[in-house]
Coordinates of C-alpha atoms in Angstrom, one line a residue:
M544 CA -9.1 -20.1 -5.7
I545 CA -10.5 -22.4 -8.4
T546 CA -11.7 -25.7 -7.0
A547 CA -11.5 -29.1 -8.6
R548 CA -15.2 -28.9 -9.6
Q549 CA -14.6 -25.5 -11.3
V550 CA -11.6 -26.9 -13.2
L551 CA -13.6 -29.8 -14.5
V552 CA -16.6 -27.6 -15.5
F553 CA -14.4 -24.9 -17.1
T554 CA -12.6 -27.5 -19.2
V555 CA -15.9 -29.1 -20.4
L556 CA -17.4 -25.7 -21.2
A557 CA -14.3 -24.4 -23.0
A558 CA -13.9 -27.5 -25.2
S559 CA -17.6 -27.4 -26.2
A560 CA -17.6 -23.6 -26.9
S561 CA -14.2 -23.2 -28.5
G562 CA -14.4 -25.6 -31.4
Q563 CA -11.0 -27.2 -30.6
G564 CA -11.8 -30.5 -29.1
L565 CA -9.8 -33.7 -28.8
E566 CA -9.7 -34.5 -32.6
F567 CA -8.3 -31.1 -33.5
V568 CA -5.7 -31.2 -30.8
K569 CA -4.5 -34.7 -31.7
S570 CA -4.4 -34.0 -35.4
H571 CA -2.4 -30.8 -35.0
Y572 CA -0.2 -31.4 -32.0
T573 CA 2.3 -34.0 -30.8
K574 CA 2.5 -34.5 -27.0
Y575 CA 5.7 -35.0 -25.0
E576 CA 6.3 -35.5 -21.3
F577 CA 9.4 -34.4 -19.6
Q578 CA 10.9 -34.4 -16.1
I579 CA 12.7 -31.0 -16.2
P580 CA 15.6 -30.7 -13.7
M581 CA 15.8 -27.7 -11.4
R582 CA 19.0 -26.2 -10.0
D583 CA 18.7 -28.2 -6.7
G584 CA 18.3 -31.5 -8.6
K585 CA 14.6 -32.0 -8.2
K586 CA 12.6 -32.7 -11.4
L587 CA 9.3 -31.2 -12.4
F588 CA 6.8 -33.0 -14.6
T589 CA 5.9 -31.1 -17.7
A590 CA 3.6 -31.9 -20.6
V591 CA 4.4 -30.2 -23.8
Y592 CA 2.2 -30.0 -26.9
V593 CA 4.2 -29.1 -30.1
P594 CA 2.6 -28.2 -33.5
K595 CA 3.0 -30.9 -36.1
D596 CA 3.4 -28.2 -38.7
T597 CA 7.2 -27.3 -38.7
K598 CA 7.1 -24.6 -41.4
E599 CA 7.8 -22.0 -38.7
A600 CA 9.2 -21.7 -35.2
Y601 CA 6.7 -21.2 -32.4
P602 CA 6.7 -19.4 -29.1
I603 CA 6.0 -21.3 -25.9
M604 CA 3.0 -20.7 -23.7
L605 CA 3.7 -21.9 -20.1
D606 CA 1.1 -22.7 -17.5
R607 CA 2.4 -23.8 -14.0
T608 CA -0.3 -25.3 -11.8
P609 CA -0.8 -27.1 -8.5
Y610 CA -4.1 -28.7 -9.9
N611 CA -2.5 -31.3 -12.2
V612 CA -1.6 -31.2 -15.9
G613 CA -3.7 -34.2 -16.8
P614 CA -4.5 -36.3 -18.7
Y615 CA -1.2 -38.0 -18.2
G616 CA 0.5 -40.2 -20.8
V617 CA 1.8 -39.2 -24.2
D618 CA -1.2 -40.7 -25.9
N619 CA -3.7 -38.9 -23.8
F620 CA -4.5 -35.3 -24.9
K621 CA -6.2 -32.2 -23.5
T622 CA -9.2 -31.1 -25.4
L623 CA -8.3 -27.4 -25.1
L624 CA -4.9 -25.8 -25.4
G625 CA -4.0 -22.3 -24.3
P626 CA -6.0 -19.5 -22.8
S627 CA -8.7 -19.7 -25.5
E628 CA -9.6 -21.4 -28.7
K629 CA -7.7 -19.0 -31.0
F630 CA -4.3 -19.9 -29.6
A631 CA -4.1 -23.5 -30.7
R632 CA -5.3 -22.5 -34.2
E633 CA -2.8 -19.7 -34.4
G634 CA 0.0 -22.1 -33.5
F635 CA 2.0 -22.1 -30.2
I636 CA 3.9 -24.6 -28.2
F637 CA 2.0 -25.3 -25.0
A638 CA 3.8 -26.4 -21.8
Y639 CA 1.9 -27.4 -18.7
Q640 CA 3.8 -28.1 -15.5
D641 CA 3.0 -29.7 -12.1
V642 CA 4.6 -27.3 -9.7
R643 CA 7.1 -28.6 -7.2
G644 CA 5.6 -31.2 -4.8
R645 CA 2.3 -31.6 -6.7
F646 CA 1.2 -34.8 -8.5
M647 CA 4.0 -36.0 -10.7
S648 CA 6.7 -33.4 -9.8
E649 CA 9.4 -34.1 -7.2
G650 CA 10.1 -32.0 -4.2
E651 CA 8.1 -30.6 -1.3
F652 CA 5.0 -28.5 -1.9
V653 CA 4.7 -25.3 0.1
N654 CA 1.6 -23.2 -0.1
M655 CA 2.4 -19.8 -1.5
R656 CA 6.1 -20.6 -1.2
P657 CA 8.0 -17.6 0.1
Q658 CA 10.4 -15.8 -2.2
I659 CA 14.1 -16.0 -1.3
A660 CA 16.1 -12.8 -2.0
P661 CA 19.0 -12.8 -2.4
K662 CA 19.6 -16.4 -3.3
K663 CA 23.0 -17.7 -2.1
G664 CA 23.2 -21.1 -3.8
P665 CA 21.3 -23.8 -5.8
Q666 CA 19.4 -25.0 -2.7
D667 CA 17.7 -21.6 -2.4
I668 CA 14.7 -22.2 -4.6
D669 CA 11.3 -20.6 -4.9
E670 CA 8.7 -20.3 -7.6
S671 CA 10.7 -17.7 -9.5
S672 CA 13.7 -19.9 -9.7
D673 CA 11.7 -22.9 -10.7
T674 CA 10.1 -20.8 -13.5
Y675 CA 13.5 -19.6 -14.6
D676 CA 14.9 -23.1 -14.7
T677 CA 11.9 -24.4 -16.6
I678 CA 12.0 -21.8 -19.3
D679 CA 15.8 -22.2 -19.7
W680 CA 15.3 -25.9 -20.3
L681 CA 12.3 -25.5 -22.6
V682 CA 14.0 -23.0 -25.0
K683 CA 17.1 -25.2 -25.1
N684 CA 15.4 -28.6 -25.6
V685 CA 12.0 -28.3 -27.2
P686 CA 12.4 -28.3 -31.0
N687 CA 11.2 -25.6 -33.3
N688 CA 10.6 -22.9 -30.7
N689 CA 11.4 -19.3 -31.5
G690 CA 13.1 -18.5 -28.2
K691 CA 10.1 -16.5 -26.8
V692 CA 7.9 -17.5 -23.9
G693 CA 4.6 -16.3 -22.5
M694 CA 3.0 -17.3 -19.2
W695 CA -0.6 -17.2 -18.1
G696 CA -2.6 -18.7 -15.2
I697 CA -5.8 -18.1 -13.2
S698 CA -6.0 -18.0 -9.4
Y699 CA -3.2 -20.2 -7.9
P700 CA -1.6 -20.5 -11.4
G701 CA -1.9 -16.7 -11.5
F702 CA 0.3 -16.6 -8.4
Y703 CA 2.9 -18.8 -10.2
T704 CA 2.7 -16.5 -13.2
A705 CA 3.2 -13.4 -11.1
A706 CA 6.2 -15.1 -9.3
G707 CA 7.6 -16.0 -12.7
V708 CA 8.0 -12.4 -13.7
I709 CA 10.3 -11.7 -10.7
D710 CA 14.0 -12.0 -11.8
A711 CA 12.6 -13.4 -15.0
H712 CA 14.4 -15.4 -17.6
P713 CA 15.3 -13.3 -20.6
A714 CA 13.1 -15.5 -22.9
L715 CA 10.0 -14.6 -20.9
K716 CA 8.5 -11.8 -23.0
A717 CA 4.9 -11.6 -21.8
A718 CA 2.9 -12.8 -18.8
S719 CA -0.7 -12.5 -17.7
P720 CA -1.3 -13.1 -14.0
Q721 CA -5.1 -13.6 -13.9
A722 CA -6.8 -13.3 -10.4
P723 CA -3.3 -14.0 -8.9
I724 CA -3.1 -14.7 -5.2
T725 CA -0.8 -12.1 -3.5
D726 CA -1.7 -12.2 0.3
W727 CA -3.8 -14.8 2.1
F728 CA -4.2 -12.7 5.2
I729 CA -5.1 -9.2 4.0
G730 CA -7.3 -9.7 1.0
D731 CA -7.1 -12.9 -1.1
D732 CA -9.2 -16.1 -0.7
F733 CA -9.2 -17.2 2.9
H734 CA -8.8 -13.9 4.9
H735 CA -10.1 -10.4 4.3
N736 CA -8.5 -7.9 6.7
G737 CA -7.8 -10.8 9.1
A738 CA -11.4 -12.2 9.0
L739 CA -11.6 -15.9 7.9
Y740 CA -13.7 -16.7 4.8
L741 CA -15.0 -19.8 6.3
P742 CA -16.8 -21.9 3.6
H743 CA -14.2 -21.0 1.0
M744 CA -11.4 -22.2 3.1
F745 CA -13.2 -25.3 4.4
R746 CA -14.1 -26.6 1.0
F747 CA -10.9 -25.8 -0.7
F748 CA -8.6 -27.4 1.8
N749 CA -10.8 -30.4 2.0
F750 CA -9.8 -31.4 -1.5
F751 CA -6.5 -29.6 -1.8
G752 CA -4.9 -29.6 1.6
H753 CA -4.0 -33.3 2.2
P754 CA -0.3 -34.3 2.0
R755 CA 1.2 -36.0 -1.0
P756 CA 4.4 -37.7 0.2
Q757 CA 5.7 -38.8 -3.2
P758 CA 4.9 -38.2 -6.9
T759 CA 1.6 -39.7 -7.8
L760 CA -1.1 -39.5 -10.4
P761 CA -4.5 -38.0 -9.5
P762 CA -6.9 -40.6 -8.1
A763 CA -9.1 -42.2 -10.7
G764 CA -12.3 -40.3 -11.0
S765 CA -11.0 -37.3 -9.0
G766 CA -12.9 -34.1 -9.5
P767 CA -15.3 -32.4 -7.2
A768 CA -14.3 -32.4 -3.6
Q769 CA -16.4 -34.6 -1.3
M770 CA -19.5 -32.8 -0.2
L771 CA -19.0 -32.2 3.5
T772 CA -21.7 -29.6 4.0
Q773 CA -25.4 -29.8 3.6
E774 CA -27.2 -27.5 1.1
D775 CA -28.0 -25.1 4.0
G776 CA -24.5 -23.9 4.7
Y777 CA -25.7 -21.4 7.2
S778 CA -27.1 -24.1 9.5
F779 CA -24.1 -26.4 8.9
F780 CA -21.5 -23.9 9.9
L781 CA -23.6 -22.5 12.8
N782 CA -24.0 -26.0 14.2
L783 CA -20.3 -26.7 13.6
G784 CA -19.6 -24.4 16.5
P785 CA -16.1 -23.1 17.3
L786 CA -13.4 -23.4 14.6
D787 CA -11.5 -26.1 16.5
N788 CA -14.3 -28.5 15.5
I789 CA -13.2 -28.3 11.8
N790 CA -10.0 -30.2 12.6
E791 CA -11.6 -32.5 15.2
K792 CA -14.6 -33.5 13.1
Y793 CA -13.3 -33.2 9.5
F794 CA -9.6 -32.5 8.8
K795 CA -8.4 -34.8 11.6
N796 CA -4.8 -33.5 11.6
D797 CA -4.5 -34.4 7.9
V798 CA -4.5 -30.8 6.5
P799 CA -1.1 -29.3 7.4
F800 CA -2.0 -25.8 6.2
W801 CA -5.0 -25.6 8.5
T802 CA -2.7 -26.4 11.4
E803 CA -0.2 -23.8 10.3
M804 CA -2.8 -21.2 9.6
T805 CA -4.4 -21.6 13.1
A806 CA -1.0 -21.2 14.7
H807 CA -0.6 -17.8 13.1
A808 CA -3.7 -15.8 14.0
A809 CA -2.1 -12.4 13.2
Y810 CA 0.0 -11.0 10.3
D811 CA 3.3 -12.3 11.5
E812 CA 6.4 -13.3 9.6
Y813 CA 4.7 -16.5 8.4
W814 CA 2.1 -14.5 6.4
Q815 CA 4.4 -11.6 5.6
A816 CA 6.8 -14.0 3.9
R817 CA 3.9 -15.1 1.7
D818 CA 3.1 -11.6 0.6
L819 CA 4.2 -11.6 -3.1
R820 CA 3.6 -7.9 -3.5
R821 CA 6.9 -6.8 -1.9
H822 CA 8.8 -8.7 -4.5
L823 CA 7.2 -7.3 -7.6
K824 CA 10.1 -5.0 -8.5
N825 CA 12.2 -4.3 -11.6
I826 CA 9.8 -6.4 -13.8
K827 CA 11.1 -6.9 -17.4
P828 CA 8.4 -8.9 -19.3
A829 CA 5.3 -7.2 -20.5
V830 CA 2.6 -7.9 -17.9
M831 CA -1.2 -7.9 -18.4
T832 CA -2.9 -8.5 -15.0
V833 CA -6.6 -9.6 -15.3
G834 CA -9.3 -9.6 -12.7
G835 CA -13.1 -9.5 -12.2
W836 CA -14.9 -6.7 -10.4
F837 CA -17.1 -9.5 -8.9
D838 CA -14.4 -12.0 -8.2
A839 CA -15.1 -13.3 -4.7
E840 CA -11.7 -14.9 -4.4
D841 CA -8.8 -12.9 -5.7
L842 CA -10.0 -9.5 -6.7
F843 CA -7.4 -8.1 -4.2
G844 CA -4.6 -10.0 -5.9
A845 CA -5.4 -8.6 -9.4
L846 CA -5.6 -5.0 -8.3
N847 CA -2.6 -5.2 -6.1
T848 CA -0.4 -7.0 -8.5
Y849 CA -1.0 -4.3 -11.1
K850 CA -0.5 -1.6 -8.4
E851 CA 2.8 -2.9 -7.1
I852 CA 4.4 -3.4 -10.5
E853 CA 3.3 0.1 -11.5
R854 CA 4.8 1.5 -8.3
N855 CA 8.0 -0.5 -8.2
S856 CA 8.9 -1.0 -11.9
P857 CA 8.8 2.4 -13.6
G858 CA 8.7 2.1 -17.3
A859 CA 7.5 -1.5 -17.3
N860 CA 4.9 -2.4 -19.8
N861 CA 2.1 -2.9 -17.3
T862 CA -1.6 -3.2 -18.2
L863 CA -4.6 -3.8 -16.0
V864 CA -7.8 -5.5 -17.4
M865 CA -10.9 -5.5 -15.2
G866 CA -14.3 -6.8 -16.3
P867 CA -17.7 -7.7 -14.7
W868 CA -16.7 -11.2 -14.0
F869 CA -16.7 -13.9 -11.3
H870 CA -13.5 -15.8 -10.5
G871 CA -12.2 -17.0 -13.9
G872 CA -15.3 -15.9 -15.7
W873 CA -13.3 -14.0 -18.4
S874 CA -11.8 -17.4 -19.5
R875 CA -14.7 -19.8 -19.4
S876 CA -18.0 -17.9 -19.8
D877 CA -19.7 -15.3 -22.0
G878 CA -19.5 -12.7 -19.3
D879 CA -22.9 -11.3 -20.2
K880 CA -24.5 -11.5 -16.7
L881 CA -24.0 -12.5 -13.1
G882 CA -27.0 -13.5 -11.0
H883 CA -29.8 -11.1 -11.8
V884 CA -27.4 -8.4 -13.1
D885 CA -27.1 -8.1 -16.9
F886 CA -24.1 -6.5 -18.5
G887 CA -25.5 -6.0 -21.9
S888 CA -22.9 -7.8 -24.0
K889 CA -20.6 -10.9 -24.1
T890 CA -17.8 -9.1 -22.2
A891 CA -15.6 -12.2 -21.8
V892 CA -15.7 -13.1 -25.5
F893 CA -14.6 -9.5 -26.2
Y894 CA -11.7 -9.9 -23.7
R895 CA -10.5 -13.2 -25.2
D896 CA -10.7 -12.1 -28.8
E897 CA -9.8 -8.4 -28.6
I898 CA -7.5 -8.2 -25.6
E899 CA -5.8 -11.4 -24.5
Y900 CA -5.2 -13.0 -27.9
P901 CA -3.7 -9.9 -29.5
F902 CA -1.5 -9.2 -26.4
F903 CA 0.3 -12.5 -26.6
N904 CA 0.4 -12.5 -30.4
F905 CA 2.1 -9.2 -30.4
W906 CA 4.8 -9.9 -27.8
L907 CA 5.5 -13.5 -28.9
K908 CA 4.9 -13.5 -32.6
G909 CA 5.3 -9.9 -33.7
K910 CA 1.7 -9.6 -34.9
P911 CA 0.0 -6.1 -35.0
D912 CA 0.3 -4.1 -31.8
P913 CA -3.2 -4.0 -30.1
R914 CA -2.2 -0.7 -28.4
L915 CA -3.8 -1.6 -25.2
P916 CA -4.4 1.2 -22.7
E917 CA -2.8 1.4 -19.3
A918 CA -6.1 0.1 -17.9
F919 CA -8.9 -1.5 -20.0
V920 CA -11.8 -1.5 -17.6
F921 CA -15.5 -2.3 -17.8
E922 CA -17.7 0.3 -16.3
T923 CA -20.7 -1.3 -14.6
G924 CA -24.0 0.5 -14.5
T925 CA -23.5 2.0 -18.0
N926 CA -22.1 -1.4 -19.1
Q927 CA -19.3 -0.1 -21.4
W928 CA -15.6 -0.6 -21.8
R929 CA -13.3 2.3 -21.0
R930 CA -9.7 2.8 -22.0
E931 CA -7.9 4.6 -19.2
D932 CA -4.4 6.1 -19.2
A933 CA -4.1 5.5 -15.4
W934 CA -5.8 3.5 -12.7
P935 CA -7.5 5.0 -10.7
P936 CA -8.5 7.5 -13.4
K937 CA -6.6 10.8 -13.2
D938 CA -9.9 12.8 -13.3
A939 CA -11.4 11.0 -10.3
H940 CA -11.5 13.2 -7.2
A941 CA -12.0 12.3 -3.5
R942 CA -15.4 12.8 -1.9
T943 CA -17.0 11.6 1.3
L944 CA -20.4 10.0 1.9
Y945 CA -21.5 10.5 5.5
L946 CA -23.8 8.4 7.6
Q947 CA -26.6 10.8 8.7
A948 CA -29.5 10.8 11.1
G949 CA -32.7 8.9 10.1
G950 CA -30.9 6.4 7.8
K951 CA -29.8 9.1 5.4
L952 CA -26.6 9.2 3.4
G953 CA -25.2 12.4 2.0
W954 CA -22.1 14.4 1.0
D955 CA -22.5 16.9 3.9
A956 CA -20.9 16.1 7.3
P957 CA -23.4 15.9 10.2
Q958 CA -23.0 18.4 13.0
D959 CA -24.0 16.2 15.9
N960 CA -22.2 13.3 17.6
A961 CA -25.2 11.0 17.9
F962 CA -25.1 7.3 17.1
D963 CA -27.1 4.4 15.8
E964 CA -26.8 1.1 17.5
Y965 CA -27.7 -2.6 17.1
V966 CA -27.1 -5.8 19.0
S967 CA -24.8 -8.3 17.3
D968 CA -25.6 -11.9 18.3
P969 CA -23.2 -14.7 17.3
A970 CA -26.0 -17.2 17.7
R971 CA -28.0 -15.3 15.1
P972 CA -25.5 -13.9 12.6
V973 CA -26.5 -11.9 9.5
P974 CA -26.6 -14.2 6.5
Y975 CA -24.6 -13.2 3.5
I976 CA -27.2 -14.4 1.0
N977 CA -31.0 -14.7 0.9
G978 CA -31.1 -18.4 0.5
Q979 CA -29.1 -21.6 1.0
S980 CA -25.7 -22.7 -0.4
P981 CA -23.2 -25.2 0.9
S982 CA -20.3 -23.0 -0.3
M983 CA -19.3 -19.4 -1.1
T984 CA -21.4 -18.4 -4.1
R985 CA -20.3 -16.3 -7.1
E986 CA -23.5 -14.4 -7.2
H987 CA -23.3 -13.0 -3.7
M988 CA -21.0 -10.3 -5.1
V989 CA -24.1 -8.7 -6.8
E990 CA -26.7 -10.1 -4.4
D991 CA -30.0 -8.3 -3.7
Q992 CA -29.6 -6.8 -0.2
R993 CA -33.3 -6.2 0.4
F994 CA -33.4 -9.1 2.9
A995 CA -30.6 -7.6 4.9
S996 CA -32.3 -4.2 5.0
T997 CA -35.1 -5.7 7.1
R998 CA -32.7 -6.9 9.9
T999 CA -32.5 -5.0 13.2
D1000 CA -28.7 -5.8 13.4
V1001 CA -28.0 -4.1 10.0
L1002 CA -27.8 -0.3 9.8
T1003 CA -29.0 1.1 6.5
Y1004 CA -28.3 4.5 5.0
R1005 CA -29.3 5.8 1.6
T1006 CA -29.2 8.9 -0.5
E1007 CA -32.2 10.6 -2.1
A1008 CA -32.8 9.6 -5.7
L1009 CA -29.8 10.8 -7.8
D1010 CA -30.5 13.7 -10.1
R1011 CA -27.6 12.8 -12.3
D1012 CA -25.3 9.9 -13.0
T1013 CA -22.6 9.4 -10.3
T1014 CA -19.5 7.5 -11.2
L1015 CA -17.3 6.0 -8.5
A1016 CA -14.0 4.7 -9.9
G1017 CA -11.2 3.4 -7.6
P1018 CA -10.8 2.1 -4.1
I1019 CA -13.3 2.8 -1.3
T1020 CA -12.3 3.6 2.3
A1021 CA -14.7 2.8 5.1
S1022 CA -14.0 5.0 8.2
L1023 CA -16.2 4.2 11.1
M1024 CA -16.3 5.7 14.6
V1025 CA -17.6 2.9 16.8
S1026 CA -17.9 1.6 20.3
T1027 CA -18.8 -1.9 21.5
S1028 CA -19.9 -3.5 24.7
G1029 CA -17.5 -6.3 24.0
T1030 CA -13.8 -6.5 23.6
D1031 CA -13.7 -7.5 19.9
S1032 CA -16.0 -7.1 16.9
D1033 CA -16.2 -7.3 13.2
F1034 CA -17.5 -4.6 11.0
V1035 CA -18.8 -5.1 7.5
V1036 CA -19.5 -2.2 5.1
K1037 CA -21.5 -2.7 1.9
L1038 CA -21.9 -0.2 -0.9
I1039 CA -25.2 -0.8 -2.7
D1040 CA -27.0 0.4 -5.9
V1041 CA -30.7 0.8 -5.2
Y1042 CA -32.7 0.6 -8.4
P1043 CA -35.8 2.8 -8.9
E1044 CA -39.2 1.2 -8.4
D1045 CA -40.0 1.4 -12.1
Y1046 CA -36.9 -0.5 -13.2
P1047 CA -38.0 -3.1 -15.8
D1048 CA -38.0 -6.8 -15.1
P1049 CA -36.1 -9.1 -17.4
D1050 CA -37.9 -10.5 -20.4
P1051 CA -38.2 -13.4 -20.3
N1052 CA -38.3 -13.7 -16.5
P1053 CA -38.4 -17.4 -15.6
G1054 CA -37.2 -16.7 -12.0
G1055 CA -39.9 -14.1 -11.4
I1056 CA -37.5 -11.6 -10.1
H1057 CA -38.8 -8.1 -9.5
M1058 CA -36.0 -5.6 -10.3
G1059 CA -37.9 -2.5 -9.1
G1060 CA -36.2 -1.5 -5.8
F1061 CA -33.4 -4.1 -6.3
Q1062 CA -30.5 -3.5 -4.0
Q1063 CA -27.5 -4.6 -5.9
L1064 CA -24.3 -5.2 -3.9
V1065 CA -21.5 -3.3 -5.6
R1066 CA -18.8 -3.9 -3.0
G1067 CA -18.7 -5.3 0.5
E1068 CA -15.8 -6.1 2.8
A1069 CA -15.3 -7.2 6.3
M1070 CA -12.8 -5.9 8.9
R1071 CA -11.8 -7.8 12.0
G1072 CA -11.8 -5.0 14.6
R1073 CA -8.8 -6.3 16.6
F1074 CA -6.7 -5.4 13.6
R1075 CA -7.9 -1.8 13.4
N1076 CA -4.4 -0.4 14.3
S1077 CA -2.2 -3.2 13.1
Y1078 CA -2.6 -6.5 11.4
S1079 CA 0.5 -7.8 13.3
R1080 CA -0.4 -6.6 16.7
P1081 CA -4.1 -7.2 17.5
E1082 CA -5.7 -5.1 20.3
P1083 CA -8.9 -5.6 22.3
F1084 CA -11.6 -2.9 22.4
T1085 CA -12.2 -1.1 25.7
P1086 CA -16.0 -1.6 26.2
G1087 CA -17.8 1.7 25.6
K1088 CA -14.8 3.6 24.3
T1089 CA -15.2 5.3 20.9
E1090 CA -12.5 4.3 18.4
K1091 CA -11.9 4.6 14.7
V1092 CA -12.0 1.4 12.5
E1093 CA -10.8 2.2 9.0
W1094 CA -10.1 -0.1 6.1
T1095 CA -10.0 -0.2 2.3
L1096 CA -12.6 -2.0 0.2
P1097 CA -11.4 -3.2 -3.3
D1098 CA -11.8 -0.8 -6.2
I1099 CA -15.0 -0.4 -8.3
D1100 CA -15.8 1.2 -11.5
H1101 CA -19.6 1.7 -11.3
V1102 CA -22.1 4.3 -12.4
F1103 CA -25.1 4.9 -10.1
R1104 CA -27.6 6.0 -12.7
R1105 CA -29.9 9.0 -12.5
G1106 CA -33.0 7.9 -10.4
H1107 CA -31.0 5.3 -8.5
R1108 CA -29.9 5.7 -4.9
I1109 CA -26.6 5.0 -3.2
M1110 CA -26.9 2.9 -0.1
V1111 CA -24.5 1.9 2.7
Q1112 CA -25.1 -0.9 5.1
V1113 CA -23.1 -1.6 8.3
Q1114 CA -23.2 -4.8 10.3
S1115 CA -21.0 -7.0 12.5
S1116 CA -21.5 -10.5 10.9
W1117 CA -21.8 -11.8 7.4
F1118 CA -22.3 -15.5 7.8
P1119 CA -21.1 -18.1 6.9
L1120 CA -19.0 -16.2 4.4
V1121 CA -17.1 -14.7 7.3
D1122 CA -16.5 -16.8 10.5
R1123 CA -18.2 -15.6 13.6
N1124 CA -16.3 -13.2 15.9
P1125 CA -17.0 -14.3 19.5
Q1126 CA -17.0 -10.5 20.4
K1127 CA -14.6 -11.4 23.1
F1128 CA -10.8 -10.8 22.7
V1129 CA -9.7 -14.5 22.5
D1130 CA -7.8 -16.6 20.0
I1131 CA -10.7 -17.2 17.6
Y1132 CA -9.2 -20.3 16.1
H1133 CA -9.3 -21.9 19.5
A1134 CA -12.3 -20.1 21.1
K1135 CA -14.7 -22.1 23.2
A1136 CA -18.5 -22.0 22.8
S1137 CA -18.8 -20.1 26.0
D1138 CA -16.7 -17.3 24.5
F1139 CA -19.4 -16.2 22.0
V1140 CA -21.4 -13.4 23.5
K1141 CA -23.8 -10.7 22.3
A1142 CA -22.5 -7.2 22.0
T1143 CA -24.1 -3.8 21.5
E1144 CA -22.4 -1.9 18.6
R1145 CA -22.7 1.9 18.2
V1146 CA -21.8 3.6 15.0
Y1147 CA -21.3 7.4 15.4
R1148 CA -22.2 10.2 13.0
G1149 CA -18.7 11.0 12.0
S1150 CA -18.6 7.6 10.2
N1151 CA -18.2 7.8 6.5
V1152 CA -17.2 6.2 3.3
K1153 CA -14.6 7.9 1.1
V1154 CA -14.8 7.4 -2.6
L1155 CA -13.3 8.6 -5.9
V1156 CA -15.9 10.4 -8.0
R1157 CA -15.6 11.2 -11.8

């Protein structure tokens, strides 16, 4: 989920890097502002930029957003139009819309508004119907358009783009949901397998979650959310105590979604109605879903939007693009590195120039077909783009990595039923980064895990040095046989690339990082144990009873190079990225301080990680 700070920074960076800028936009485009009527009578504020050159008709590029379409006023112009610099120079009509209930649009805003199917009358509205009505009005009323519309959006706007392709208007020819939200309980943004992503939720709803009773302009000088946390987020959230204190000390009953969320602690109808995946059927527009392998926010949404369209819309023009990017990094960065990990080229520039721009140009203007593959994915480790005819790749086969005695990891199943154990203490949770940050960092997705390997409450398993390159491509399944002395526990599994000791340091090396022995996180994911059998019907653990806890980690496309090692870590906290589990089966949103107890966790030898190997 992109925050106000990120929106501001992205806009500044894009304008400076793209060569558009205010003067170019003003000299080549005329701006209009419209209140576009929806079928139920509500009107949505829409800013439209039309090329001054009328020698040809232009397609419309539509971006629907809850973050505001400013600057407002027909004499105030954006400094960047479209997904990237080339679009404004090529010539498109650009339409930006405040979604229903946000800023200058009428109506009530509903977070991840549920789809209505079937619709029985004009009062049955959702984001698909609002998109349909908007496109219908634009093609009929904006002069000099060619009758073709494209949509794009990142994060929350990606959700609106994905919703827009459902029961789409015939004029919508191409859409690119980028890091789209699909499910806020299972894998996007604020929950991963039922576990709350605490700092991300806290900071986002501090600036986004307050009610707006009537259409209004953004407050003067609005931008980054008020800093509520100190730089040391670990201490801040630990001292915050139980989750009830968030509302009592900070939200103060003024963030309705927090109140709603805490009333729905399991995957009930409230969350299921907000699962967009089940509605991605019979899709007609060409769809190019974009995501980042290291997107800490909506990696789940990108992978699953592609997956559901592929499964439920046979014959649809459905493409997946995945690069080595943080959230939105494909749009507003060079994409050449993240943290201490270098990707060897400007991957985001390649994406914008050779993938995104040709995609829309082909479908909306009839320019040369870029002949995109089914999946255009960046393979980390070797740092190269791959064109795949399916995702996961057809030549990937299932193999299993087993947790073995003595901290070893291997392809052979152990013959004993022994276990390793650790004590999980909510008063001393495992940090998710080796440092301080007031918020969820981008870089933690590739963070060096050497600090975690030294903790007694983290189990570490590693292979011998690899004698050949080993490519893992596709989803990962963690399958743990565990017992706990408590009645609830979280389990976190991390897949790590251990660099050889002679791996060269960067040159120059201003940070003084030593890359020899670097333990790069490739993928990590938490599972709230109470949901091990059902997200809808949580169950306590019976103390001491061995049970299976199994969950899916998001896909990777990574080569563990010859001489590297594969590592797996298992732990029961990842703080403050994930909120603390009291380790007692209580309503965690309303747990008391006395509910948080230590627990002894045992991980048995049958535990494993299932991967797809090429």
